[in-house]
CSV table of C-alpha atoms in Angstrom, one decimal:
chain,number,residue,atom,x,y,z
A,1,UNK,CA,0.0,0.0,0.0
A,2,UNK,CA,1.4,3.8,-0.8
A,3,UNK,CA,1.7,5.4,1.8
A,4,UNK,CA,0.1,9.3,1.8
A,5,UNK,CA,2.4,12.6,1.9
A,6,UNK,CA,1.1,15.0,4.1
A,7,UNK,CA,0.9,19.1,4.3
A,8,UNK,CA,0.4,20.6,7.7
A,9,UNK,CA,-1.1,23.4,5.7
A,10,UNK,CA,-3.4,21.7,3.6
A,11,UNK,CA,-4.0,18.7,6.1
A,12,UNK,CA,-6.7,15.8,5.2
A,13,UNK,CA,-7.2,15.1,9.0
A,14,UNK,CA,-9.9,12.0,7.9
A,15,UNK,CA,-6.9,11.1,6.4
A,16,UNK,CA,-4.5,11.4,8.9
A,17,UNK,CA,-6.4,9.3,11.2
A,18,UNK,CA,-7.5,6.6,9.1
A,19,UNK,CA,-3.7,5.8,8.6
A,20,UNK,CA,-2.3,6.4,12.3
A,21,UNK,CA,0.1,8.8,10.7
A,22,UNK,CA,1.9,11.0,12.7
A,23,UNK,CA,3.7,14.9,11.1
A,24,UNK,CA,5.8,16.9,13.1
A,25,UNK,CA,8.2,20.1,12.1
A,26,UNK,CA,9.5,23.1,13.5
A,27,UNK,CA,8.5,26.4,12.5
A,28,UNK,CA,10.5,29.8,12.8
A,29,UNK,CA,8.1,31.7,15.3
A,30,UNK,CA,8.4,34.7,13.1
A,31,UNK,CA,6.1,33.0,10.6
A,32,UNK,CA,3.5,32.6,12.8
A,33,UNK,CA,2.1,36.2,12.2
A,34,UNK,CA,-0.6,36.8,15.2
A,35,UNK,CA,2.0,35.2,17.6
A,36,UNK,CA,4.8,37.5,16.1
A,37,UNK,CA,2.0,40.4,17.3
A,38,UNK,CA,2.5,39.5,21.0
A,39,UNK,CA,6.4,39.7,21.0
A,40,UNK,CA,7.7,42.5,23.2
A,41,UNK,CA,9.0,45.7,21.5
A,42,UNK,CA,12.7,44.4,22.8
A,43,UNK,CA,13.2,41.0,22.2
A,44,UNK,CA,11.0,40.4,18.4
A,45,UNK,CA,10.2,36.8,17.4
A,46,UNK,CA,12.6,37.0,14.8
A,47,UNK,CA,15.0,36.3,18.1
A,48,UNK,CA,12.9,33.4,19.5
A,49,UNK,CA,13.9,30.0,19.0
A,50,UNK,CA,12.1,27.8,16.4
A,51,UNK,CA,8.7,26.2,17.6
A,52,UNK,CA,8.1,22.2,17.2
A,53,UNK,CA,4.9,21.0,16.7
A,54,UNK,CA,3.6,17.4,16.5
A,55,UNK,CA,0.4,16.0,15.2
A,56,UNK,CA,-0.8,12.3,15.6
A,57,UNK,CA,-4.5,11.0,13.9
A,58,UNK,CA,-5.9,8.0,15.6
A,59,UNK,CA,-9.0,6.8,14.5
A,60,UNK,CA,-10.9,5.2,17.7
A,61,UNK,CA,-13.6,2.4,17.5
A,62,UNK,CA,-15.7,2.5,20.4
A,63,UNK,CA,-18.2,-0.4,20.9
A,64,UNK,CA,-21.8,0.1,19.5
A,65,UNK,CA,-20.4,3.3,18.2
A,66,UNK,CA,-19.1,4.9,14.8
A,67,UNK,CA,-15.7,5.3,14.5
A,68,UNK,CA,-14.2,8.6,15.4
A,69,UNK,CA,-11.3,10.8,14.2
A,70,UNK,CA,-9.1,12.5,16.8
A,71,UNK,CA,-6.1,14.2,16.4
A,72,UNK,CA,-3.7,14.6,19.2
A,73,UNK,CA,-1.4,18.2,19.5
A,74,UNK,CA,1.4,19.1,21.2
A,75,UNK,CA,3.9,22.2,20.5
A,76,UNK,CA,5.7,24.2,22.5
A,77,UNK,CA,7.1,27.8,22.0
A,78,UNK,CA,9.5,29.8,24.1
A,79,UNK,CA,8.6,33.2,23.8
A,80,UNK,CA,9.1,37.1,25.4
A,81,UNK,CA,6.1,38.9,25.8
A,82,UNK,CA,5.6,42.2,27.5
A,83,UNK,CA,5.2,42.3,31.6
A,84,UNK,CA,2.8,43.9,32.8
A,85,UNK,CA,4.5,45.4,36.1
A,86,UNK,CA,7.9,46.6,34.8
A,87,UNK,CA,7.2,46.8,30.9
A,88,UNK,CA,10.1,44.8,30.2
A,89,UNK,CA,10.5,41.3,28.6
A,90,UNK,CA,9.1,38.5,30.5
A,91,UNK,CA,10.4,34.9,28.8
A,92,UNK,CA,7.7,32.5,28.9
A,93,UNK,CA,7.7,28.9,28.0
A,94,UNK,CA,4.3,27.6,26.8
A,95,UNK,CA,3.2,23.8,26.2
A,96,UNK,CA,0.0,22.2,25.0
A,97,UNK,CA,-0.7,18.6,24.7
A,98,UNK,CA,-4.3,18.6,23.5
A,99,UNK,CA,-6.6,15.7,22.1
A,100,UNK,CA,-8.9,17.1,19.5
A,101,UNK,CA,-11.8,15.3,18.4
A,102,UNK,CA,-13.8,15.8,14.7
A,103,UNK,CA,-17.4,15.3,13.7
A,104,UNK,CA,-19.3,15.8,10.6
A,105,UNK,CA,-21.0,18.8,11.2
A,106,UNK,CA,-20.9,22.1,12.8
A,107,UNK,CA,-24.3,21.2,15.0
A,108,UNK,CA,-22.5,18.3,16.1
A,109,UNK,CA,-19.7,19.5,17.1
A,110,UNK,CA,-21.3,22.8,19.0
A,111,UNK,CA,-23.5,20.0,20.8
A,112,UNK,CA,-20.8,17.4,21.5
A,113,UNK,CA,-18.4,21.0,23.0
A,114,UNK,CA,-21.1,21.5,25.7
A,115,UNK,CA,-21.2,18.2,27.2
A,116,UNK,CA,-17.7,17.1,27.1
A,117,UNK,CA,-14.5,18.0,28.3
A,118,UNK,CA,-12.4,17.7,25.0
A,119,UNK,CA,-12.2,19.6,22.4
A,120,UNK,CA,-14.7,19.4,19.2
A,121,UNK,CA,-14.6,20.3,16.0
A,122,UNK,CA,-16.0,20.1,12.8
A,123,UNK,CA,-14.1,18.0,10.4
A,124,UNK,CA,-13.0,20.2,7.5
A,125,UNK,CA,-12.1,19.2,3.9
A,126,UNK,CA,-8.8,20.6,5.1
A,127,UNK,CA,-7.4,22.0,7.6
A,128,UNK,CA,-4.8,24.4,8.2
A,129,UNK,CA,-2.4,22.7,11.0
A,130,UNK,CA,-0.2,26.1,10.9
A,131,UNK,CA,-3.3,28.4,11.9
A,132,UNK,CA,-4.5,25.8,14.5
A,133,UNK,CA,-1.3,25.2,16.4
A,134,UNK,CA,-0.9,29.2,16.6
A,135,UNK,CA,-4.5,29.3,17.7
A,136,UNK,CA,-3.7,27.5,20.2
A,137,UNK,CA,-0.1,29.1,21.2
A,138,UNK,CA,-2.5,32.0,21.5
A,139,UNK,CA,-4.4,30.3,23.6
A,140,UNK,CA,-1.9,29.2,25.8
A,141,UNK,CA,-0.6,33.0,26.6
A,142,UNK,CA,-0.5,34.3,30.0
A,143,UNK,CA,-3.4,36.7,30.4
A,144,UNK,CA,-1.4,39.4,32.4
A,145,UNK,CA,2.9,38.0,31.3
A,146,UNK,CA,4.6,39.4,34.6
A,147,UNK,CA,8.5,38.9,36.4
A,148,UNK,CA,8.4,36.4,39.7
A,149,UNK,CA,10.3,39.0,40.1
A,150,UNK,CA,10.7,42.3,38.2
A,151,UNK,CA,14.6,42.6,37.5
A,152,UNK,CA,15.0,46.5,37.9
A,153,UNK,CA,12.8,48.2,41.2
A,154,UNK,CA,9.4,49.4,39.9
A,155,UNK,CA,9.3,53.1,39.4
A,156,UNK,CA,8.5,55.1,42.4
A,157,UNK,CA,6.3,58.6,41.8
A,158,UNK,CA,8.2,61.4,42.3
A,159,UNK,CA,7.0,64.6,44.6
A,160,UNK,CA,5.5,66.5,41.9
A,161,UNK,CA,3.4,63.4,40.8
A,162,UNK,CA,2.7,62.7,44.6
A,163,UNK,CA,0.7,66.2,44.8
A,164,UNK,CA,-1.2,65.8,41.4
A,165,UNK,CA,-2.8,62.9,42.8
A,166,UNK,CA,-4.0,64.9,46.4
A,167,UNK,CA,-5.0,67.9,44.3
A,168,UNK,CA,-6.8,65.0,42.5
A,169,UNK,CA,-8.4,63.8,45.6
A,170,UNK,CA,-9.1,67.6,46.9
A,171,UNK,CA,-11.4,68.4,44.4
A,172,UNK,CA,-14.8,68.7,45.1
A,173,UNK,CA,-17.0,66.2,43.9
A,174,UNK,CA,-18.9,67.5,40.7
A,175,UNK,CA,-22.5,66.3,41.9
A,176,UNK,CA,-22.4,68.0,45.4
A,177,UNK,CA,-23.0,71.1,43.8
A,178,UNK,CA,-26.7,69.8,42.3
A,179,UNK,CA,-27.3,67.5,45.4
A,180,UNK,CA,-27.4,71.4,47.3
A,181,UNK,CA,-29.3,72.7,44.5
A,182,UNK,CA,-31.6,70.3,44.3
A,183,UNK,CA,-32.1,70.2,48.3
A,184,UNK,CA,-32.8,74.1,48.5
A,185,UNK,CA,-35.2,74.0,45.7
A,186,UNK,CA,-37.5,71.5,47.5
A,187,UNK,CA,-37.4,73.9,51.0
């Protein structure tokens, strides 16, 4: 039997599975536009090292059931995003192992997504492995990237900034003025 060639850009996923096949690569993280986006100004993902990326189809049998096409993920990225306390470069390593499971519609897979814990999806013609690993990369982010610990002390607010603030606090509050107004009209 030939065995099949497959593109992680143009993957047949049906196909994938039916054969046990497995694909893995690495990709430059640069080329991974919407990941590029989240690099820190200082250290671009033209600097990052290369991300590798698996992909293995198994196609399960369960008993009294139709067979079912899963594909199993895993990548993992070193990257420097932006932290959030000292606005410098905070290097982060992100993972993901993930089991992905494909139905025949849309419906299906919505329906399926509710009750379960995995993930579901609608099995597409073809699917784009690049654009679904990097979903999932951005998935993975930290919501708020920050130091354990910042390496240069946090900015302090000097004097001037210092008596801003209290003139900020100082000022009277805009609706006291019609609360009095509205308190004397009434008497």
């Amino acid at each position: 039997m030939k065995s099949r060639a497959f593109v992680p850009e143009k993957l047949d996923v049906a196909a994938l599975a039916h054969d046990g096949a497995s694909l893995q690569g690495e990709w430059p993280a640069a080329s991974l536009q919407r990941l590029a986006d989240s690099a820190a100004p200082e250290a671009p993902a033209g600097g990052w090292p290369a991300l590798r990326w698996s992909l293995n189809g198994e196609l399960r049998r369960p008993k009294a059931a139709a067979p079912q096409t899963w594909l199993h993920l895993t990548a993992s990225a070193h990257v420097a995003l932006t932290c959030q306390r000292c606005l410098k470069p905070v290097q982060e390593d992100i993972d993901i192992d993930r089991w992905i499971r494909f139905v025949d519609t849309e419906a299906e897979a919505a329906a399926l997504d509710v009750d379960s814990d995995d993930d579901v999806l609608a099995l597409p013609r073809h699917l784009d492995a690049r654009e679904l690993i990097e979903d999932e990369l951005l998935l993975a982010l930290p919501l708020v990237p920050r130091h354990e610990i910042c390496p240069e002390p946090l900015p302090v607010p000097d004097a001037a900034e210092e008596s801003a603030a209290e003139e900020e606090v100082e000022r009277p509050n805009p609706f006291a003025a019609l609360a009095a107004l509205k308190r004397g009209g009434s008497a």
